[in-house]
XYZ file of C-alpha atoms in Angstrom:
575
model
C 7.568 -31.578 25.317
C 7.570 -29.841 22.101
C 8.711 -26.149 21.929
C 5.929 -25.023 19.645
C 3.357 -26.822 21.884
C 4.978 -25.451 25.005
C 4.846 -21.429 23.152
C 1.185 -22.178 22.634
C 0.209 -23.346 25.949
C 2.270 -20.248 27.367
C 0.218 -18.035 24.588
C -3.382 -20.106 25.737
C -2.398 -18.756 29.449
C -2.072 -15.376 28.619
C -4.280 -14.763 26.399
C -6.924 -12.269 27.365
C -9.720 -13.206 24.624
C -11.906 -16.251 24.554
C -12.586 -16.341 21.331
C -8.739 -17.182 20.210
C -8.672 -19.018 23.643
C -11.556 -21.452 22.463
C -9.611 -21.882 19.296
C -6.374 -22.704 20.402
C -6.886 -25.156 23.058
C -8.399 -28.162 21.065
C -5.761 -27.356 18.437
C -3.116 -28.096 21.467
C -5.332 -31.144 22.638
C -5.022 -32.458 18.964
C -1.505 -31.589 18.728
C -0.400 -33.679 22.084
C -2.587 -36.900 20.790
C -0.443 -36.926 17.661
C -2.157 -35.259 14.750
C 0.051 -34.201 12.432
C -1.920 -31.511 10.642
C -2.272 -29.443 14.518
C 1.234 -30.156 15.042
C 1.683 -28.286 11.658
C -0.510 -25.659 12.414
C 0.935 -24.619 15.602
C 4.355 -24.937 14.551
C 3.434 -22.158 11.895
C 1.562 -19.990 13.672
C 4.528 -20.125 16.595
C 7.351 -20.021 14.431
C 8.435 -16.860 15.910
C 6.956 -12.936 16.072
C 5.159 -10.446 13.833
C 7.769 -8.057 13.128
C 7.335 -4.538 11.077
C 7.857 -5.495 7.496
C 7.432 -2.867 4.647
C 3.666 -2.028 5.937
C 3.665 -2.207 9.824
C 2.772 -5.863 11.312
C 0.446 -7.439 9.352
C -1.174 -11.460 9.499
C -4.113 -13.953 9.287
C -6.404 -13.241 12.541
C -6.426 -16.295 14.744
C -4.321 -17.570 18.084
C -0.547 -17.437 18.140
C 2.198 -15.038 17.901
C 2.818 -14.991 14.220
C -0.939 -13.765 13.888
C -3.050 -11.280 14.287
C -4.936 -11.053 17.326
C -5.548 -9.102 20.487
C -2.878 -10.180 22.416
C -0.399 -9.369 19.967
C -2.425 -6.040 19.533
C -1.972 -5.022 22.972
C 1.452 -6.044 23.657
C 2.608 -4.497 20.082
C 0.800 -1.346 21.622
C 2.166 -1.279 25.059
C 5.851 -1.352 23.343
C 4.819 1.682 21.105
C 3.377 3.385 24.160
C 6.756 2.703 26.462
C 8.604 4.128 23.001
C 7.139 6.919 22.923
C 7.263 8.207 25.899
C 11.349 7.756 25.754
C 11.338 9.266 22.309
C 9.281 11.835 21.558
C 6.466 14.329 23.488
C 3.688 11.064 24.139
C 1.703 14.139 25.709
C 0.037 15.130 22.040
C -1.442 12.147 21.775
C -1.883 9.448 19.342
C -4.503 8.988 16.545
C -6.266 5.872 16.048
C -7.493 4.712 12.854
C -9.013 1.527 11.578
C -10.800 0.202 8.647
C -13.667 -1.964 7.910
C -12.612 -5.244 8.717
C -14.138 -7.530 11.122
C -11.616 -7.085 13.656
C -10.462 -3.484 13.347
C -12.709 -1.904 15.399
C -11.573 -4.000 18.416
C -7.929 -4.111 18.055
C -8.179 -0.643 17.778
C -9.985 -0.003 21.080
C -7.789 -2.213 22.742
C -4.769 -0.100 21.577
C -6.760 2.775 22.631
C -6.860 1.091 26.225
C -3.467 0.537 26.349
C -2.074 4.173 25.423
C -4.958 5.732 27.867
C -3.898 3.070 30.638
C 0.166 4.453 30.287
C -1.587 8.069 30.063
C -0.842 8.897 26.536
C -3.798 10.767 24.746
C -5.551 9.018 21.658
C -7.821 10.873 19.015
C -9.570 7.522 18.004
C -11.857 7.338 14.997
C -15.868 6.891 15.511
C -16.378 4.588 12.356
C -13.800 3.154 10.019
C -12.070 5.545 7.854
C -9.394 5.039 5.277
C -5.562 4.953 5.438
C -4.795 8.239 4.266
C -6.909 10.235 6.376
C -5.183 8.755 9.202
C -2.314 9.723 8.308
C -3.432 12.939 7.364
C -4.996 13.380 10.577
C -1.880 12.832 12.442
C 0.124 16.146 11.057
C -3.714 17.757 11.396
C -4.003 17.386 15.182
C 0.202 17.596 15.570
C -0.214 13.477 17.289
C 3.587 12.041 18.476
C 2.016 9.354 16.526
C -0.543 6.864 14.762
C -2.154 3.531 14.716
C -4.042 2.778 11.427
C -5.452 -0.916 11.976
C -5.637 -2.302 8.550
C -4.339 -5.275 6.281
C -4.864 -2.973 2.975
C -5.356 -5.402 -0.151
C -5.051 -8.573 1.946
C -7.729 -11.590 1.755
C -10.333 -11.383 4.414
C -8.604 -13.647 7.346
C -5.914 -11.000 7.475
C -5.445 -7.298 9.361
C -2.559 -5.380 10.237
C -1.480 -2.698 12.469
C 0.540 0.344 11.153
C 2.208 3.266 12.930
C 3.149 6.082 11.855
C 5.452 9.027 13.603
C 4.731 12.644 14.445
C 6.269 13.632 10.761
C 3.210 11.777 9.650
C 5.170 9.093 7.856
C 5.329 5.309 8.367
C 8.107 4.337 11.318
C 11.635 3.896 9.519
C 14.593 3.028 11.768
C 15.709 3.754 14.461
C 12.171 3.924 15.713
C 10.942 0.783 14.439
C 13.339 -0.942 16.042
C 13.518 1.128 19.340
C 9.630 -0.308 19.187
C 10.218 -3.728 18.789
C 12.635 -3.676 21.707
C 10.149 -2.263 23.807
C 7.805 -5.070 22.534
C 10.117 -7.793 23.543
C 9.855 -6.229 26.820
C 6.494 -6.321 27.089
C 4.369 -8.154 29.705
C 2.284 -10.676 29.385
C -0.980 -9.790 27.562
C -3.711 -10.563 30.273
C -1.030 -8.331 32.365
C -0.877 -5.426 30.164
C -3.192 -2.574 31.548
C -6.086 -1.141 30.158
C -8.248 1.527 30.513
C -11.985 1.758 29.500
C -13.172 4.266 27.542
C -15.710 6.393 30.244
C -12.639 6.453 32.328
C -10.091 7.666 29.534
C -12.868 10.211 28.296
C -13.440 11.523 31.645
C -9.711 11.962 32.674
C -9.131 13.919 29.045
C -7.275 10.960 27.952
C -9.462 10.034 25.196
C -11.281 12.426 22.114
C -13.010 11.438 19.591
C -11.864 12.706 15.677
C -13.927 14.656 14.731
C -15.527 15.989 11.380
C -13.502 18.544 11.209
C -10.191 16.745 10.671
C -12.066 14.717 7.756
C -13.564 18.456 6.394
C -9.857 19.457 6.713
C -8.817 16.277 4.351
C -11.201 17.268 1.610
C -9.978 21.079 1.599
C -6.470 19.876 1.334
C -7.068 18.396 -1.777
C -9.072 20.479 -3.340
C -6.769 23.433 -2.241
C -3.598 21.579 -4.559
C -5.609 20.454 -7.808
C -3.679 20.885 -10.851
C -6.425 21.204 -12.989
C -9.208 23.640 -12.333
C -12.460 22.639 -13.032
C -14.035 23.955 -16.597
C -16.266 26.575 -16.622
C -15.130 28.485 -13.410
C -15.615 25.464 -11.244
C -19.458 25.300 -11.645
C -21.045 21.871 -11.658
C -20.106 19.482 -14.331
C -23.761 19.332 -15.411
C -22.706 22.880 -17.282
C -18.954 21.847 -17.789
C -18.067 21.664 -21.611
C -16.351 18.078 -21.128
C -18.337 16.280 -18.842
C -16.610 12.749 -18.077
C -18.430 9.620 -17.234
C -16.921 8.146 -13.751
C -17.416 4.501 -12.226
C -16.063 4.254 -8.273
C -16.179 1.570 -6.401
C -14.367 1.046 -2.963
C -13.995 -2.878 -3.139
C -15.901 -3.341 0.259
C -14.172 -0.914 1.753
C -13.562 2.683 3.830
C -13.351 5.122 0.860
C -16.988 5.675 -0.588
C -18.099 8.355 1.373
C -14.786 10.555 1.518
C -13.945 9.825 -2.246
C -17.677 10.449 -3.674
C -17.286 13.777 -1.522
C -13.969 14.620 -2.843
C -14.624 14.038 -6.886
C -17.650 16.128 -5.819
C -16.223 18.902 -5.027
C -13.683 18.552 -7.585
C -16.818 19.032 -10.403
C -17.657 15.494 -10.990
C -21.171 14.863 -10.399
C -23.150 12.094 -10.761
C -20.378 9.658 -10.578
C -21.730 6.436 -10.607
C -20.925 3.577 -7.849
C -21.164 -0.013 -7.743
C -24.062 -0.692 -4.736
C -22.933 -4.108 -3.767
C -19.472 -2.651 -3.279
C -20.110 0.898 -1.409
C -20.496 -0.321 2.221
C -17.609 -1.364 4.553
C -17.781 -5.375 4.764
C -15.276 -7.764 6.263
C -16.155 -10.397 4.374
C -15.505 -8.777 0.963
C -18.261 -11.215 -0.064
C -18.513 -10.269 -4.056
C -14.308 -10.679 -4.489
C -12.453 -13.978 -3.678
C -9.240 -11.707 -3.385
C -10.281 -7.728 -2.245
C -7.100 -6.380 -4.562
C -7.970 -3.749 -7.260
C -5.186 -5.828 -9.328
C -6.274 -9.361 -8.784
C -8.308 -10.935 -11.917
C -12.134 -10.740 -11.257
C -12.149 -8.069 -8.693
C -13.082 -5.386 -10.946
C -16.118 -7.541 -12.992
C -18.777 -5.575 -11.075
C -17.473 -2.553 -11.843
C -16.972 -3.333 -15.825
C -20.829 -4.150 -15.586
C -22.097 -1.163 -14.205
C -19.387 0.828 -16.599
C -20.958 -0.545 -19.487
C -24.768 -0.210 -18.411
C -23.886 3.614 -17.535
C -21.265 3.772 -20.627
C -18.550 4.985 -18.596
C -15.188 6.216 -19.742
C -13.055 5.797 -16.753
C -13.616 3.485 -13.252
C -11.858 3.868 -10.478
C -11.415 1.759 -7.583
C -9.730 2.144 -4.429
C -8.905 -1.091 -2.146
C -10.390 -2.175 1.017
C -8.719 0.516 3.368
C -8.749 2.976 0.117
C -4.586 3.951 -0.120
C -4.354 2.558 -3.296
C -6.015 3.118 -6.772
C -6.581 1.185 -9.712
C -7.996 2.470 -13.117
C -9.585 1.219 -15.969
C -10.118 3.435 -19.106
C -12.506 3.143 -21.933
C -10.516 2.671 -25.576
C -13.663 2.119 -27.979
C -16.053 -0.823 -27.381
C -13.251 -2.021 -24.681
C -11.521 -1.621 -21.505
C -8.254 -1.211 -20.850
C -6.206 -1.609 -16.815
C -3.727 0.209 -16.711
C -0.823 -0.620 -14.852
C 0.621 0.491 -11.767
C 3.175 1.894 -13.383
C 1.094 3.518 -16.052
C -0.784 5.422 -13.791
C 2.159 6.459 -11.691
C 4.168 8.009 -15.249
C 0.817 10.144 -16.075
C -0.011 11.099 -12.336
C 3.719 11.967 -12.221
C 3.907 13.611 -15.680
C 1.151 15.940 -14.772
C 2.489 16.814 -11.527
C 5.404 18.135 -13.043
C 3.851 19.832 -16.060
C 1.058 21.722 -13.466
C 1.107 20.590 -10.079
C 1.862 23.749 -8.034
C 5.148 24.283 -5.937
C 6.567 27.250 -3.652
C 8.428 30.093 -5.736
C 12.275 28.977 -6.020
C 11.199 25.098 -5.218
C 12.469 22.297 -7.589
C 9.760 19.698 -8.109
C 11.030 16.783 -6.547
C 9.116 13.294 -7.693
C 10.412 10.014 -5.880
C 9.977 6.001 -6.750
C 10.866 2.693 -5.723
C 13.561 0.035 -6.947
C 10.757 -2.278 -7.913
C 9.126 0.350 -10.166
C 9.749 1.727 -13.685
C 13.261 3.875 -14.357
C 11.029 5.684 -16.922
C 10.075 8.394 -14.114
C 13.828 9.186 -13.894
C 14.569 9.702 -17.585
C 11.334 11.891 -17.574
C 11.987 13.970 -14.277
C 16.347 14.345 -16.014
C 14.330 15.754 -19.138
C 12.039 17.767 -17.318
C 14.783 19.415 -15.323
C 13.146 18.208 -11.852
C 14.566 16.589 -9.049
C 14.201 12.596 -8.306
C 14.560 10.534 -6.029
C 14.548 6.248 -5.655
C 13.824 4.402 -2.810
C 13.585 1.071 -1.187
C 10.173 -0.727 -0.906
C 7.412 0.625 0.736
C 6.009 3.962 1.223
C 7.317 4.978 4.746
C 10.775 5.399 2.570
C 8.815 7.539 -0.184
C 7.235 9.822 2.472
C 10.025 10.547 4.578
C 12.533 10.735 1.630
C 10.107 13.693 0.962
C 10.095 15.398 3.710
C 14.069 15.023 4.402
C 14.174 16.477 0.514
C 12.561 19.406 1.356
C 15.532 20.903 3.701
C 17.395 20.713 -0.330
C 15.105 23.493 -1.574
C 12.705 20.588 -3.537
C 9.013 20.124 -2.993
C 7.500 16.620 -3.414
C 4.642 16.731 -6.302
C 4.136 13.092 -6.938
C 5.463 9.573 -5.558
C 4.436 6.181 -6.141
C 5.477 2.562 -6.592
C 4.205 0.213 -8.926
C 1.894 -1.810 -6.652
C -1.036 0.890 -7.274
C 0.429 3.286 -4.341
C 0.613 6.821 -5.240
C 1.202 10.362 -3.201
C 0.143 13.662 -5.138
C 1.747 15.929 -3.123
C 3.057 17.492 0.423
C -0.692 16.693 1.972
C -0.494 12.740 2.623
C 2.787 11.642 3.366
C 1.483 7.718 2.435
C -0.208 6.187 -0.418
C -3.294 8.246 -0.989
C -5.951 6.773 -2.901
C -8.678 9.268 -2.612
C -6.660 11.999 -3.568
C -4.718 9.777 -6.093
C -8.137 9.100 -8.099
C -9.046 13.047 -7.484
C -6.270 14.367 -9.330
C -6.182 11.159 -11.919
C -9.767 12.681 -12.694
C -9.112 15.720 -13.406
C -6.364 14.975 -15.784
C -8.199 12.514 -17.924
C -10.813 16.044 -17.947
C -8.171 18.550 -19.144
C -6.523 15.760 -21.874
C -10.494 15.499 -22.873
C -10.975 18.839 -23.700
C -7.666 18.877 -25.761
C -8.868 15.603 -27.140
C -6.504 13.786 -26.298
C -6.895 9.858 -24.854
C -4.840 8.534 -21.889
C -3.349 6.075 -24.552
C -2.296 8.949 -26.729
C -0.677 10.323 -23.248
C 1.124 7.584 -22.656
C 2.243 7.396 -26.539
C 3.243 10.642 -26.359
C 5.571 10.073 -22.978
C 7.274 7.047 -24.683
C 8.391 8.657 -27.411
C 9.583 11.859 -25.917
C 11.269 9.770 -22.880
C 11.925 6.720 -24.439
C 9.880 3.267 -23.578
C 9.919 0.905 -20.631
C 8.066 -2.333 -21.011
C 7.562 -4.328 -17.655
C 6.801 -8.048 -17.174
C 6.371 -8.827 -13.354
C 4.934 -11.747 -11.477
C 5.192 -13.510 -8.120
C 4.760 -17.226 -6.904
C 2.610 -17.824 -3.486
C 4.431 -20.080 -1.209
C 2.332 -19.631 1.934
C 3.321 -21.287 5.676
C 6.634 -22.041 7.249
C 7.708 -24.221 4.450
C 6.789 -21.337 1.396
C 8.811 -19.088 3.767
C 12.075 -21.172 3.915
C 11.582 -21.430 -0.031
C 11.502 -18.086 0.084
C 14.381 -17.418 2.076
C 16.906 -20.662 0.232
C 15.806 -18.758 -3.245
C 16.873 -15.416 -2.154
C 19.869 -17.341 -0.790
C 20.339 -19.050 -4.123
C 20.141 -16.231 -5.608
C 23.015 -14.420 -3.828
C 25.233 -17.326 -3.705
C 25.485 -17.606 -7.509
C 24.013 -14.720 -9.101
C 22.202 -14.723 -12.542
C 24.784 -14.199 -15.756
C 22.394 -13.865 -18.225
C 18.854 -12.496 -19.137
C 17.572 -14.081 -22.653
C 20.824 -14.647 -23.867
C 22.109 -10.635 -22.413
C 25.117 -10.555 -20.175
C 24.028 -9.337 -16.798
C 26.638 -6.329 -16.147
C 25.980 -5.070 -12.865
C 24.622 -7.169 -9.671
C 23.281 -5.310 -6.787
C 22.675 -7.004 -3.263
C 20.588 -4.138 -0.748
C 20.891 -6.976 1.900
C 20.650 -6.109 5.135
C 19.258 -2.674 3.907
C 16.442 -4.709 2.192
C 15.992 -8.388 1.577
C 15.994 -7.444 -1.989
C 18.711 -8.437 -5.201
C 18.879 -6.461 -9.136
C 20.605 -7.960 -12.080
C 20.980 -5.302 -14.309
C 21.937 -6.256 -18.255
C 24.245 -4.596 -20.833
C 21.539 -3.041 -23.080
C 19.748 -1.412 -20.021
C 16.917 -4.018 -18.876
C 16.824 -4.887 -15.201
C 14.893 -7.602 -12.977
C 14.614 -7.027 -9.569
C 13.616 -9.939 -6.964
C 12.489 -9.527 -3.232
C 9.973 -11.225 -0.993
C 6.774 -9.856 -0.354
C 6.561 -7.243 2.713
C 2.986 -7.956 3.076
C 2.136 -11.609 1.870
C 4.023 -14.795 1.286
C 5.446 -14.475 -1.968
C 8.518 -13.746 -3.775
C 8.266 -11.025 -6.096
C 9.974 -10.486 -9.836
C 10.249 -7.176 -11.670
C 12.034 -7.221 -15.094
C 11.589 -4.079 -16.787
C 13.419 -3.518 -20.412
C 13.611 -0.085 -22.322
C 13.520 0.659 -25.933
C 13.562 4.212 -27.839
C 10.577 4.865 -30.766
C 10.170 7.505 -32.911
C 6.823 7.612 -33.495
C 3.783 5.948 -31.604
C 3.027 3.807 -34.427
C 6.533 2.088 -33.631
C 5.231 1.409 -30.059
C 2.868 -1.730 -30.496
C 5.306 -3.480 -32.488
C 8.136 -2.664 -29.644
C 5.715 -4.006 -26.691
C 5.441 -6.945 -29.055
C 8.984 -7.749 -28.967
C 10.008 -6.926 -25.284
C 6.678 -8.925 -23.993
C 8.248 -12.071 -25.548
C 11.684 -11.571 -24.356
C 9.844 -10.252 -20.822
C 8.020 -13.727 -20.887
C 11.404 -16.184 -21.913
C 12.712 -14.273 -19.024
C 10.453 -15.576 -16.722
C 10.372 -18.955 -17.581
C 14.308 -18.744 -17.382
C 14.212 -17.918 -13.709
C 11.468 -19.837 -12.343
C 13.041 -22.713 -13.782
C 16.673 -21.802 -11.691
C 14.357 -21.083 -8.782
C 12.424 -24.287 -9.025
C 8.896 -22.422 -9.087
């Protein structure tokens, strides 16, 4: 019989939920008889295991054990649970966090189950809340640890399951490994124990977070703005440079908390978009519930113009990310990931407040701009570059601080971004907070977010960045994957538009990731997707201008060499 027929029949017996059972089983029927299509299907979803990638275990929710589902859930669970109590003190509990798709809330009481069952403590959340106050809530209560059921920016099929460690960071190794061992060793799922809830509340095993912790959240970032609010932090009804704010939260968790926080901050009446404000699984107004895909922000451009807006910004589904669209005139203008990370950064480092005798310390990514290192040398502040993914950004900044630095601002170019020591993950809410309240202050000194960023390029010198990825989903798009990062090693690029490549960097097995750098400084960096099945191209090129009226013409230039530059390698990788 065939092995992937044989994993799902073992998965169909095991499997504690009849939903996924009643799914699977006349997929196996089909699959037996001959039909090619099931044979396909199962063969992809048993190809092998979720395993941690740069976000925690993430996957389309449906039978099998490359998916997302509740056996997976509770066996990924009962391997954390057996981890931690060889690793760290499982008596202080771990907080449970989920967001507002239509799974969440169960795989997140059945990992609630599990911990109770193995008598670890959870602190689970009444009602979906968003990424960062997870995290935030695990440092809060002093947790050995957190599960934040999510899949982010994902399309609706999808969730995820993230953990973070008592340091309030995303698992790095050893411990995500130690984890997945004690996964492996897992039992079957209908043989993993559970607890209910009215037993795991009544034996002090389970506590419900409370108000407090998200009351706690809201003072934290208040308590590290960089920017007071005008007129001695009265309401913005009386402030001098009142700004005109669009939010939306794409469907998702961050309404409520973000609305609050801007609030507080001075900005009232900000202005939502109703259709998106609720938490809805099926994202029904966006094919694609990313900030960055094309069309996802329409609604919000709508109710920007009817309102005459300067500034939206949007959060994604489980609200750790931001996106941010500024008014220039009678049009609008997205900025970039890496836009917003250089002025979020910028700021931090002009006003964001630090410990007497601290060096401000900002910290990127490989995939993102090198501007943030020319401006943090300039500046005379410390920096730091990472690999993919924000569990290396927040623990690089908390390993930092034993140097005598203190993190300000972090972020990568995929719309992630920390602002400051109080979320030690992408933060979203606060990111948009403090992104407010400098697009205030440069209003009162009359100055546009375009001027900003004119005035950065020409004091730090200019990066232009053309990036792009190609979708190859299922076990064939992987394998592509893989034989073009293989390709790609094997017999490296010599050239970029006709530039020598000088210096060739392979992070393999540190990260699946390769960088071509060329002799006059530009650099394209490839690596699959942590999070969906792509492969992913950065190619970032510099330039010095003396004056911003050099800079359009500049952009001009490096676009079209960014753009025969990407032609050049999807044609060697046959995309």
């Amino acid at each position: 019989m065939n092995t992937t027929i044989e994993a799902a029949k073992k998965f169909l017996a095991e499997d504690p939920d009849a939903d996924t059972r009643a799914e699977l089983s006349p997929l196996i029927e089909r699959a037996e008889k001959g039909d090619g299509a099931a044979k396909a299907d199962l063969d992809d979803r048993f190809s092998g295991t979720l395993q941690f990638g740069t976000a925690g275990l993430r996957g389309k929710v449906e039978a099998g054990t490359m998916r997302m589902n509740r056996s997976v859930v509770m066996r990924a669970t009962f391997g954390l649970g057996a981890y931690l109590q060889k690793a760290s003190d499982a008596k202080k509990g771990v907080v449970i966090g989920f967001d507002g798709r239509l799974s969440s809330r169960q795989f997140a009481e059945d990992a609630a189950a599990v911990l109770c069952a193995q008598g670890i403590p959870v602190h689970i959340a009444i009602d979906p809340i968003s990424t960062p106050q997870c995290a935030f809530s695990v440092e809060k209560l002093g947790a050995c640890a957190g599960i934040m059921v999510t899949a982010s920016h994902n399309p609706p099929a999808d969730n995820g399951y993230k953990v973070y460690w008592g340091n309030a960071a995303q698992i790095i190794p050893p411990h995500d490994t130690g984890i997945a061992s004690e996964i492996d060793k897992a039992p079957a799922a209908n043989k993993v124990e559970r607890m209910s809830a009215p037993d795991a509340a009544a034996k002090g095993l389970r506590s419900l977070l409370g108000d407090d912790v998200e009351r706690a959240y809201l003072d934290g970032i208040r308590a590290i703005a960089w920017h007071k609010p005008p007129s001695g932090g009265l309401p913005q009804t009386a402030s001098p440079v009142p700004l005109r704010i669009v939010y939306t939260a794409m469907h998702g968790v961050g309404h409520r908390c973000a609305i609050r926080a801007l609030r507080e901050a001075g900005f009232v009446g900000v202005v939502d978009v109703p259709t998106q404000a609720d938490p809805d699984g099926t994202f029904r107004t966006v094919a694609f519930p990313n900030p960055e895909e094309k069309g996802a922000l329409d609604r919000a451009l709508v109710v920007a113009k009817e309102s005459r807006a300067e500034l939206i910004l949007a959060n994604d589904p489980d609200a750790d990310r931001l996106a941010v669209c500024v008014a220039e005139g009678d049009k609008w203008r997205m900025l970039t990931g890496n836009e917003i990370g250089i002025l979020l950064c910028a700021d931090a480092l002009d006003h964001g407040p630090v410990p007497a005798g601290k060096k401000k310390l900002v910290i990127t990514s490989i995939v993102s701009s090198t501007f943030l290192s020319r401006m943090a040398k300039d500046k005379g502040a410390a920096y730091a570059e990472v690999l993919t993914g924000f569990k290396w950004i927040g623990n690089e900044a908390i390993k930092r601080r034993a140097n005598g630095e203190e993190f300000v601002c972090g972020y990568e170019e995929a719309l992630g971004y920390s602002v400051g020591p109080l979320v030690r993950d992408k933060d979203g809410i606060g990111a948009a907070v403090r992104f407010a309240e400098m697009t205030r202050s440069l209003k009162a000194k009359g100055v546009s977010l375009g001027q900003r960023l004119d005035e950065l390029a020409v004091a730090h010198g200019m990066s232009h960045a053309v990036n792009w990825s190609v979708t190859m989903p299922g076990t064939t798009g992987m394998q592509k994957i893989k034989d073009a990062m293989a390709s790609l090693r094997k017999e490296p690029i010599g050239a970029l538009d006709s530039t020598k490549v000088s210096r060739f960097e392979d992070l393999h097995p540190g990260a699946d990731v390769v960088v071509f750098h060329t002799d006059d400084g530009a650099r394209l960096t490839v690596r699959p997707s942590g999070t969906e099945p792509k492969i992913k191209m950065y190619f970032e090129m510099v330039a010095r201008v003396s004056t911003p009226a050099e800079i359009t013409a500049a952009r001009t230039k490096l676009d079209e060499r960014g753009q025969r530059v990407r032609a050049e390698v999807n044609k060697r990788l046959g995309l």
